Coordinates of C-alpha atoms in Angstrom, one line a residue:
Chain A
M359 CA 35.0 127.7 305.7
E360 CA 33.2 130.9 306.7
E361 CA 36.1 131.9 308.9
L362 CA 38.5 131.8 305.9
C363 CA 36.4 134.3 304.0
T364 CA 37.7 137.8 304.5
G365 CA 38.8 140.7 302.3
L366 CA 37.7 140.3 298.7
C367 CA 35.9 137.1 299.5
S368 CA 33.6 138.8 302.0
V369 CA 32.9 141.5 299.5
L370 CA 31.9 138.9 297.0
T371 CA 29.6 137.0 299.5
E372 CA 28.0 140.3 300.5
S373 CA 27.1 141.0 296.9
G374 CA 25.4 137.6 296.7
A375 CA 28.1 135.1 295.5
E376 CA 28.2 131.6 296.8
L377 CA 30.7 131.2 299.7
G378 CA 32.8 128.5 298.0
L379 CA 32.9 130.3 294.7
A380 CA 33.7 133.6 296.4
Y381 CA 36.6 132.0 298.3
F382 CA 38.0 130.4 295.2
L383 CA 37.7 133.6 293.2
S384 CA 39.5 135.6 295.9
L385 CA 42.3 133.1 296.0
L386 CA 42.5 133.1 292.3
V387 CA 42.8 136.9 292.1
G388 CA 45.6 136.6 294.7
V389 CA 47.4 134.0 292.7
L390 CA 47.1 136.0 289.4
L391 CA 48.3 139.2 291.1
V392 CA 51.3 137.5 292.7
S393 CA 52.3 135.5 289.6
G394 CA 51.8 138.6 287.4
V395 CA 55.0 140.1 288.8
P396 CA 57.4 137.4 287.7
L397 CA 55.5 136.9 284.4
L398 CA 55.8 140.6 283.5
T399 CA 59.3 141.1 284.7
V400 CA 60.7 138.1 282.7
I401 CA 60.0 140.0 279.5
L402 CA 62.0 142.9 280.7
L403 CA 64.7 140.6 282.2
I404 CA 65.6 139.1 278.8
W405 CA 66.1 142.5 277.4
I406 CA 68.2 143.6 280.4
E407 CA 70.3 140.4 280.3
R408 CA 71.1 140.8 276.6
K409 CA 71.8 144.5 276.9
V410 CA 74.2 144.0 279.9
A411 CA 75.9 141.1 278.1
A412 CA 76.3 143.2 275.0
R413 CA 77.8 146.1 277.0
I414 CA 80.3 143.9 278.8
Q415 CA 81.3 142.4 275.4
D416 CA 81.7 145.9 273.9
R417 CA 78.6 145.5 271.7
I418 CA 75.5 147.6 271.5
G419 CA 73.0 144.8 271.9
P420 CA 69.4 144.7 270.7
N421 CA 68.5 148.2 269.4
R422 CA 66.3 147.8 266.4
V423 CA 62.8 146.8 267.6
G424 CA 61.2 149.6 269.6
P425 CA 63.0 152.3 271.6
V426 CA 66.5 151.0 272.6
G427 CA 65.4 147.6 271.5
L428 CA 62.8 147.3 274.3
L429 CA 60.4 145.3 272.2
Q430 CA 63.0 142.8 271.1
T431 CA 61.7 140.2 273.5
I432 CA 58.1 140.6 272.1
A433 CA 59.5 140.1 268.6
D434 CA 61.4 137.0 269.8
M435 CA 58.2 135.7 271.4
I436 CA 56.3 136.1 268.1
K437 CA 59.1 134.4 266.3
L438 CA 59.1 131.5 268.8
L439 CA 55.3 131.1 268.4
S440 CA 55.6 130.6 264.7
K441 CA 58.4 128.0 265.0
E442 CA 57.8 124.4 264.2
D443 CA 57.8 122.3 267.3
I444 CA 59.8 119.1 266.7
T445 CA 59.2 116.1 269.0
P446 CA 61.7 113.4 268.3
T447 CA 60.1 110.1 267.5
A448 CA 62.3 108.3 270.0
A449 CA 61.3 110.7 272.9
D450 CA 59.1 109.8 275.9
R451 CA 56.3 112.2 274.9
V452 CA 54.7 112.7 278.2
L453 CA 57.9 113.6 280.1
Y454 CA 59.2 115.5 277.1
N455 CA 56.2 117.8 277.1
A456 CA 55.9 118.1 280.9
A457 CA 59.6 119.1 281.5
P458 CA 59.4 122.7 280.3
L459 CA 56.2 123.3 282.2
V460 CA 57.7 122.0 285.4
S461 CA 60.8 124.0 284.8
F462 CA 59.0 127.3 284.5
A463 CA 56.4 126.5 287.1
S464 CA 59.0 125.8 289.7
V465 CA 60.4 129.3 289.3
V466 CA 57.0 131.0 289.3
L467 CA 56.0 129.0 292.4
L468 CA 58.9 130.6 294.4
W469 CA 57.1 134.0 294.1
A470 CA 54.2 132.7 296.3
V471 CA 56.3 133.3 299.4
I472 CA 58.2 136.4 298.4
P473 CA 57.2 139.4 300.5
F474 CA 57.1 142.5 298.2
T475 CA 56.3 144.9 301.1
P476 CA 55.4 144.5 304.7
F477 CA 51.8 143.8 303.8
H478 CA 51.8 142.6 300.2
Y479 CA 52.8 139.1 299.6
G480 CA 51.2 135.9 298.2
V481 CA 51.4 134.0 301.5
D482 CA 53.6 134.2 304.5
L483 CA 54.3 130.5 305.2
E484 CA 55.7 129.6 308.6
I485 CA 58.2 127.5 306.7
G486 CA 58.9 130.0 303.9
A487 CA 62.7 129.3 303.7
L488 CA 62.1 125.5 303.5
Y489 CA 59.5 126.1 300.8
F490 CA 62.0 128.0 298.8
V491 CA 64.5 125.1 299.0
A492 CA 61.9 122.5 298.2
I493 CA 60.4 124.3 295.2
A494 CA 63.7 125.3 293.8
S495 CA 64.7 121.6 293.6
F496 CA 61.7 121.0 291.2
G497 CA 63.8 122.7 288.6
T498 CA 66.4 119.9 288.9
L499 CA 63.7 117.4 288.4
A500 CA 62.6 119.1 285.2
I501 CA 66.1 119.1 283.8
M502 CA 66.5 115.4 284.5
A503 CA 63.1 114.7 282.9
A504 CA 64.0 116.7 279.9
G505 CA 67.4 115.0 279.4
W506 CA 66.0 111.5 280.0
A507 CA 62.9 112.0 277.9
S508 CA 64.7 113.4 274.9
N509 CA 66.4 110.0 274.3
N510 CA 69.5 111.7 273.1
K511 CA 73.0 111.0 274.3
Y512 CA 74.1 114.6 274.5
A513 CA 70.9 115.5 276.3
L514 CA 71.3 112.7 278.8
L515 CA 74.9 113.4 279.4
G516 CA 74.1 117.1 279.9
A517 CA 71.3 116.3 282.3
F518 CA 73.5 114.0 284.4
R519 CA 76.1 116.6 284.8
V520 CA 73.7 119.3 285.5
V521 CA 71.8 117.3 288.1
A522 CA 75.0 116.3 289.8
L523 CA 76.0 120.0 289.9
L524 CA 72.6 121.3 291.1
V525 CA 72.2 118.6 293.7
S526 CA 75.7 119.2 295.0
Y527 CA 75.4 123.0 295.3
E528 CA 72.1 122.7 297.1
V529 CA 74.1 121.5 300.2
P530 CA 76.1 124.7 300.8
L531 CA 73.1 126.8 299.7
V532 CA 70.9 125.3 302.5
F533 CA 73.7 125.5 305.0
A534 CA 74.1 129.2 304.2
L535 CA 70.3 129.7 304.3
L536 CA 70.4 128.4 307.9
A537 CA 72.3 131.5 309.0
P538 CA 69.5 134.0 308.4
V539 CA 66.9 131.5 309.7
M540 CA 69.0 131.1 312.8
L541 CA 69.5 134.8 313.3
A542 CA 65.8 135.6 312.8
G543 CA 64.6 132.6 314.7
S544 CA 62.0 132.0 312.0
M545 CA 61.6 130.4 308.6
S546 CA 59.0 132.9 307.5
L547 CA 60.5 135.3 305.0
V548 CA 58.4 138.2 306.4
D549 CA 59.9 137.5 309.9
I550 CA 63.4 137.3 308.4
V551 CA 63.0 140.7 306.8
N552 CA 61.5 142.2 310.0
A553 CA 64.3 140.8 312.1
Q554 CA 66.8 142.9 309.9
S555 CA 65.4 146.2 311.1
G556 CA 68.4 146.6 313.4
M557 CA 71.1 145.2 311.1
W558 CA 71.2 143.5 307.8
F559 CA 72.2 139.9 308.0
V560 CA 74.8 140.4 305.4
V561 CA 76.8 142.4 308.0
L562 CA 76.2 139.8 310.7
S563 CA 77.2 136.8 308.5
P564 CA 79.0 138.0 305.3
L565 CA 80.5 134.6 304.6
A566 CA 77.0 132.9 304.6
F567 CA 76.0 135.5 302.0
V568 CA 79.1 134.7 299.8
I569 CA 78.4 131.0 300.0
F570 CA 74.7 131.5 299.2
Y571 CA 75.7 133.8 296.3
I572 CA 78.1 131.3 294.8
S573 CA 75.8 128.3 295.2
S574 CA 72.8 130.2 293.8
Q575 CA 74.9 131.1 290.8
A576 CA 75.5 127.4 290.4
E577 CA 71.8 126.6 291.0
T578 CA 70.8 128.8 288.1
G579 CA 73.4 127.2 285.9
R580 CA 75.3 130.4 285.2
A581 CA 79.0 130.8 284.4
P582 CA 81.4 129.7 285.9
F583 CA 79.0 126.9 286.5
D584 CA 77.3 126.8 283.2
L585 CA 77.5 123.1 282.4
I586 CA 73.8 123.5 281.8
E587 CA 74.6 124.8 278.3
A588 CA 78.1 123.7 277.6
E589 CA 77.7 124.4 273.9
S590 CA 81.2 123.4 272.9
E591 CA 81.1 120.1 274.7
L592 CA 77.5 118.8 274.6
V593 CA 76.0 120.7 271.7
A594 CA 73.5 122.3 274.0
G595 CA 73.1 120.1 276.9
F596 CA 69.7 118.8 278.2
N597 CA 67.6 121.0 275.9
I598 CA 69.2 119.9 272.6
E599 CA 66.0 118.3 271.3
Y600 CA 63.7 121.1 272.3
S601 CA 62.6 123.7 269.8
G602 CA 60.0 126.5 269.5
M603 CA 58.1 127.6 272.6
K604 CA 59.1 124.6 274.7
F605 CA 62.7 125.7 274.4
G606 CA 61.6 129.2 275.1
M607 CA 60.1 128.1 278.4
F608 CA 63.4 126.6 279.6
F609 CA 65.1 129.8 278.5
A610 CA 62.6 132.1 280.3
A611 CA 62.7 129.9 283.4
E612 CA 66.5 130.3 283.7
F613 CA 66.3 134.1 283.2
L614 CA 63.6 134.4 285.8
H615 CA 65.4 132.1 288.2
V616 CA 68.4 134.3 288.2
F617 CA 66.4 137.4 289.1
T618 CA 64.3 135.5 291.7
N619 CA 67.5 134.5 293.4
G620 CA 68.6 138.1 293.4
I621 CA 65.3 139.0 295.2
I622 CA 65.6 136.1 297.6
M623 CA 69.2 137.2 298.5
A624 CA 67.9 140.8 299.0
I625 CA 65.3 139.4 301.4
L626 CA 67.5 137.0 303.3
F627 CA 70.6 139.2 303.6
F628 CA 69.9 142.8 302.6
G629 CA 66.8 143.6 304.6
G630 CA 64.3 143.1 301.8
W631 CA 62.0 146.1 301.6
M632 CA 63.9 147.9 304.5
G633 CA 65.3 151.3 303.5
P634 CA 64.7 155.0 304.2
L635 CA 61.0 155.9 304.1
Y636 CA 59.8 152.3 303.4
Y637 CA 56.9 152.7 305.9
E638 CA 55.6 155.7 304.0
S639 CA 54.2 153.8 301.1
P640 CA 54.1 150.2 299.9
L641 CA 55.5 151.5 296.6
I642 CA 58.6 152.8 298.3
A643 CA 59.1 149.5 300.1
F644 CA 58.6 147.6 296.8
A645 CA 61.1 149.9 295.1
W646 CA 63.7 149.2 297.8
L647 CA 63.3 145.4 297.3
G648 CA 63.4 145.8 293.6
A649 CA 66.5 148.0 293.7
K650 CA 68.4 145.6 296.0
G651 CA 67.4 142.5 294.1
G652 CA 68.2 144.3 290.8
L653 CA 71.6 145.2 292.0
I654 CA 72.4 141.6 293.1
Y655 CA 71.0 140.4 289.8
F656 CA 73.3 142.8 287.9
T657 CA 76.4 141.4 289.7
T658 CA 75.4 137.9 288.7
L659 CA 75.2 139.0 285.1
W660 CA 78.5 140.7 285.4
L661 CA 80.0 137.5 286.9
R662 CA 78.4 135.4 284.2
N663 CA 79.9 137.4 281.4
T664 CA 83.4 137.7 282.9
V665 CA 84.5 134.3 284.1
P666 CA 85.1 131.2 282.0
R667 CA 83.5 127.9 282.4
L668 CA 84.9 125.4 284.9
R669 CA 85.3 121.7 284.2
I670 CA 82.9 119.3 285.9
D671 CA 85.6 117.8 288.1
Q672 CA 86.8 121.2 289.2
I673 CA 83.2 122.2 290.0
M674 CA 82.5 119.1 292.0
A675 CA 85.8 119.4 293.9
F676 CA 85.2 123.1 294.6
N677 CA 81.8 122.2 296.1
W678 CA 82.5 119.1 298.1
K679 CA 86.0 119.9 299.2
F680 CA 85.7 123.6 299.8
L681 CA 82.2 125.1 299.8
V682 CA 80.5 122.3 301.9
P683 CA 83.1 122.2 304.7
L684 CA 83.3 125.9 304.6
S685 CA 79.5 126.3 305.0
I686 CA 79.5 123.9 307.9
A687 CA 82.4 125.6 309.6
N688 CA 80.7 129.0 309.0
L689 CA 77.4 127.7 310.6
I690 CA 79.2 126.3 313.6
L691 CA 81.4 129.4 314.2
I692 CA 78.5 131.9 313.8
S693 CA 76.1 129.9 316.0
L694 CA 78.8 129.3 318.6
A695 CA 79.9 132.9 318.7
L696 CA 76.4 134.2 318.9
K697 CA 75.4 131.8 321.6
V698 CA 78.3 132.7 323.7
M699 CA 77.5 136.4 323.2
Q700 CA 73.9 135.8 324.1
E701 CA 74.9 134.0 327.3
L702 CA 77.2 136.9 328.2
G703 CA 74.4 139.3 327.4
I704 CA 76.3 141.1 324.7
A705 CA 74.0 140.0 321.9
P706 CA 70.2 140.3 322.0
R707 CA 68.1 137.1 322.0
D708 CA 65.4 138.6 319.9
M709 CA 66.5 140.3 316.6
L710 CA 63.1 141.7 316.0
S711 CA 63.2 144.2 318.9
A712 CA 66.9 144.8 318.7
S713 CA 67.9 148.2 317.6
F714 CA 71.1 149.1 315.6
G715 CA 72.9 150.1 318.8
D716 CA 72.0 146.8 320.6
L717 CA 73.6 144.9 317.8
L718 CA 76.8 146.9 317.4
P719 CA 79.0 144.9 319.7
A720 CA 77.8 141.5 318.4
T721 CA 78.2 142.8 314.8
A722 CA 81.8 143.9 315.4
I723 CA 82.7 140.5 316.9
L724 CA 81.0 138.5 314.1
L725 CA 82.7 140.7 311.5
V726 CA 86.1 140.0 313.0
I727 CA 85.4 136.3 313.1
N728 CA 84.2 136.3 309.5
G729 CA 87.1 138.5 308.4
A730 CA 89.6 136.1 310.0
M731 CA 87.9 133.1 308.3
I732 CA 87.9 134.8 304.9
L733 CA 91.6 135.7 305.2
Y734 CA 92.5 132.2 306.2
L735 CA 90.5 130.8 303.3
L736 CA 92.1 133.2 300.8
G737 CA 95.5 132.0 302.2
I738 CA 94.5 128.3 301.5
L739 CA 93.2 129.2 298.0
R740 CA 96.4 131.1 297.2
K741 CA 98.6 128.2 298.3
R742 CA 96.5 125.6 296.4
G743 CA 96.4 127.8 293.3
R744 CA 100.2 128.1 293.3
E745 CA 100.6 124.4 293.6
A746 CA 98.2 123.7 290.8
R747 CA 100.0 126.2 288.6
R748 CA 103.4 124.8 289.3
E749 CA 102.1 121.2 288.6
S750 CA 100.6 122.3 285.3
H751 CA 103.8 124.1 284.4
E752 CA 105.9 121.0 285.1
A753 CA 103.4 118.8 283.2
R754 CA 103.5 121.1 280.2
A755 CA 107.3 121.2 280.2
G756 CA 107.5 117.4 280.1
Y757 CA 104.6 116.4 278.0
P758 CA 103.3 119.2 275.8
Q759 CA 100.6 117.1 274.2
T760 CA 98.8 115.8 277.3
A761 CA 98.9 119.0 279.4
S762 CA 95.6 120.3 278.0
V763 CA 93.7 117.1 278.4
A764 CA 95.0 116.2 281.8
G765 CA 92.2 115.7 284.3
R766 CA 89.3 115.5 281.9
Chain B
M627 CA 25.2 130.4 302.1
A628 CA 25.9 132.1 305.3
Q629 CA 26.6 135.7 305.2
T630 CA 29.8 136.5 307.0
P631 CA 30.1 139.7 309.0
V632 CA 32.8 142.0 307.7
Q633 CA 32.8 144.6 310.4
G634 CA 35.4 144.3 313.1
R635 CA 36.9 141.1 311.8
G636 CA 40.4 142.5 311.9
L637 CA 39.8 143.7 315.5
V638 CA 38.1 140.5 316.7
A639 CA 40.6 138.2 315.0
P640 CA 43.4 138.3 317.6
V641 CA 41.0 137.7 320.4
T642 CA 38.9 134.9 318.9
G643 CA 41.8 133.3 317.0
L644 CA 39.7 133.5 313.8
N645 CA 42.4 135.3 311.9
G646 CA 41.2 134.6 308.4
C647 CA 43.8 136.4 306.4
G648 CA 47.2 137.9 306.7
H649 CA 50.0 137.1 309.0
S650 CA 49.6 136.1 312.6
G651 CA 53.1 136.9 313.5
Y652 CA 54.7 135.9 316.7
Q653 CA 51.4 134.7 318.3
G654 CA 51.8 131.6 316.1
A655 CA 49.6 130.7 313.2
D656 CA 46.3 129.3 314.1
E657 CA 44.7 126.4 312.2
M658 CA 42.5 128.5 310.0
N659 CA 45.3 130.7 308.9
V660 CA 47.5 127.7 308.0
L661 CA 44.6 126.2 306.0
N662 CA 44.2 129.5 304.2
E663 CA 47.9 129.7 303.4
W664 CA 48.1 126.2 302.0
A665 CA 44.9 126.7 300.0
F666 CA 46.7 129.6 298.3
V667 CA 49.8 127.6 297.7
G668 CA 47.7 124.7 296.4
L669 CA 45.9 126.9 293.9
F670 CA 49.3 128.5 293.0
A671 CA 50.7 125.1 292.3
V672 CA 47.8 124.3 290.1
M673 CA 48.0 127.6 288.2
A674 CA 51.8 127.7 287.9
P675 CA 52.1 125.1 285.1
V676 CA 49.2 126.9 283.3
F677 CA 51.4 130.0 282.6
P678 CA 54.0 128.2 280.6
A679 CA 51.4 125.9 279.0
L680 CA 49.5 128.9 277.6
P681 CA 52.2 130.1 275.2
I682 CA 52.9 126.5 274.2
V683 CA 49.2 125.9 273.4
I684 CA 49.1 129.2 271.4
A685 CA 52.2 128.1 269.5
W686 CA 50.5 124.8 268.8
L687 CA 47.7 126.7 267.1
F688 CA 50.0 128.8 264.9
R689 CA 53.0 126.7 264.3
P690 CA 53.7 124.9 261.0
R691 CA 53.6 121.1 261.0
K692 CA 55.9 119.5 258.5
P693 CA 57.5 116.6 260.2
N694 CA 59.5 114.0 258.3
V695 CA 61.6 111.0 259.3
L696 CA 64.9 112.8 259.2
K697 CA 63.7 115.8 261.1
S698 CA 62.2 113.8 263.9
S699 CA 65.2 111.5 264.3
T700 CA 67.5 112.0 267.3
Y701 CA 69.8 114.9 266.7
E702 CA 73.4 114.1 267.1
C703 CA 75.0 116.5 264.7
G704 CA 74.0 114.5 261.7
V705 CA 75.5 111.3 262.7
E706 CA 73.2 108.4 263.2
T707 CA 72.8 107.4 266.8
I708 CA 74.3 104.1 267.8
G709 CA 72.9 101.8 270.4
D710 CA 70.5 102.6 273.2
T711 CA 70.6 105.9 275.0
W712 CA 68.9 104.8 278.2
V713 CA 71.8 102.7 279.5
Q714 CA 73.6 102.3 282.8
F715 CA 75.6 105.4 283.7
R716 CA 78.7 106.0 285.7
V717 CA 78.6 105.1 289.4
Q718 CA 80.0 108.5 290.4
Y719 CA 76.6 110.1 290.0
Y720 CA 75.2 107.6 292.6
I721 CA 77.9 108.5 295.1
Y722 CA 77.2 112.2 294.8
G723 CA 73.5 111.4 295.1
L724 CA 74.1 109.4 298.3
I725 CA 76.2 112.1 299.9
F726 CA 73.7 114.7 298.9
L727 CA 70.9 112.6 300.4
V728 CA 72.7 112.4 303.8
F729 CA 73.1 116.2 303.9
D730 CA 69.6 116.9 302.6
V731 CA 68.0 114.8 305.4
E732 CA 70.3 116.5 307.9
M733 CA 69.1 119.9 306.7
V734 CA 65.5 119.0 307.4
F735 CA 66.5 118.4 311.0
L736 CA 68.7 121.4 311.2
F737 CA 65.9 123.9 310.2
P738 CA 63.9 123.4 313.5
W739 CA 67.2 123.7 315.4
A740 CA 68.0 127.0 313.7
V741 CA 64.4 128.3 314.3
A742 CA 64.6 127.5 318.0
Y743 CA 68.2 128.8 318.3
N744 CA 67.5 132.0 320.1
E745 CA 65.5 130.4 322.9
M746 CA 67.6 127.2 323.0
S747 CA 69.2 125.9 326.2
L748 CA 72.9 124.9 326.1
F749 CA 71.9 121.2 326.0
G750 CA 69.9 121.6 322.8
F751 CA 72.6 123.7 321.3
V752 CA 75.3 121.1 321.9
A753 CA 73.0 118.3 320.7
G754 CA 72.7 120.2 317.4
F755 CA 76.5 120.5 317.2
L756 CA 76.9 116.8 317.8
F757 CA 74.4 116.0 315.0
I758 CA 76.3 118.3 312.6
F759 CA 79.6 116.7 313.7
L760 CA 78.4 113.2 313.0
L761 CA 77.4 114.0 309.5
T762 CA 80.5 116.1 308.8
D763 CA 82.4 113.0 309.8
A764 CA 80.7 111.1 307.0
L765 CA 81.8 113.8 304.6
F766 CA 85.4 113.5 305.6
Y767 CA 85.2 109.7 305.5
A768 CA 83.9 109.9 301.9
W769 CA 86.7 112.4 301.2
K770 CA 89.4 110.2 302.5
K771 CA 88.0 107.2 300.6
N772 CA 88.4 109.4 297.4
A773 CA 84.6 109.1 296.8
L774 CA 84.6 112.9 296.0
D775 CA 87.1 112.6 293.2
W776 CA 85.7 112.8 289.7
K777 CA 87.2 109.8 288.0

């Protein structure tokens, strides 16, 4: 126990606090500091999301409460606080109340392993990447619980679909996640960032990034994968029976999850805090991470507001018949190419000590392989798209009534 | 109530292996460090549901309470709900669940393979490939059996 006590803890024991209490307090301060970041950003995120969505849809967005509508979220929170909270009599009360808590907690828990700067992070777990996958799937559990406990047919249908979607897209997500783990030779997120000092992993394995990006868009239930709130089909989906602050928690969890995924992608593929002058001050390192994560977050919002929703059968087919085989092929190709290069002595065995120059030949070869794969895939997609269009044209010419419902 | 010495801990730590805080890097995490990390994660896991619970509790203090039979009934756009909601559901979900399970378990085994990748011998590398191949095989089997089609 004594060995665990350093930093703030030892300061507390020095000033006369009991060892156990001091240790607990120092941990608690750490937890509050780390969780403070997501809890504060989520207020801003909701405003950003609404403002970006408005701009894309040629509106102005919230602009009444506070300067440029910045306080709109606060006003909404106050409104939600004063809303009546309806629990349907038919609901399973315990699960019904637990679901929003689990949903939000699963996103906040992700921040425990996120390294903000080289020295500032909640905890640097040896299995950080696996922890990310494990905790992220708690969100799926919360949605299932919410849908089931609501005892509402729309909610249950929505939950089924969403869980099928989330569970399916977790497969390519994890396969893509294996690429940075493999390149860095570690699951610790700090090690993964450090291993990118020579070259960002997005350059070494762009396809893995694209797969990760698409599946994390699906994991957060954003368009084109927004079955999670298919308003026109399922009224609202799994959260139809929720109202007031409990609904607000699902809402906040989703918004925060999108941003968290942006940060995770910045860490895994874009070198996290790496950037000019990051070693000068932790603030600069933190700003780099925020800028990269924010940029990726912005592109996800852009995507969300641009593309239409896919049907469930299209979504599932895209995952199992395209994304999963692709992610496996990508993993095999990358690992094979890198291993051959390592055996030939072209690629370094340790990314951490490899400089930009050491990695150049390997990068060029991997880029060529990835580029060839992407071109091949685009060819396949083009061919399939043409076939599908021709079929739908023929179907429409023959049976004008059934064309729009075909495949539902 | 032992008083712990503060001075020199950071310097002593790598030598004695009593690295109480922070990252042990490539020397491998020692037992104490691991314990410390998971104590943090444990406390985080306890605290995480408190953050969303707080606003809900505050809302519970302020919110109006005017329930009635109609308001608390199941909301299905004004139409009364017919039959039981918790019924058997389509088998397709189970199939996706099963395929997912196969891959999820595979992933757990592939993570160590990926971590050891850089120092791996050719044998270990090929063994990993064989493992991936066997499970990809299962995916194509399911594909050919039309288990992946949403019906």
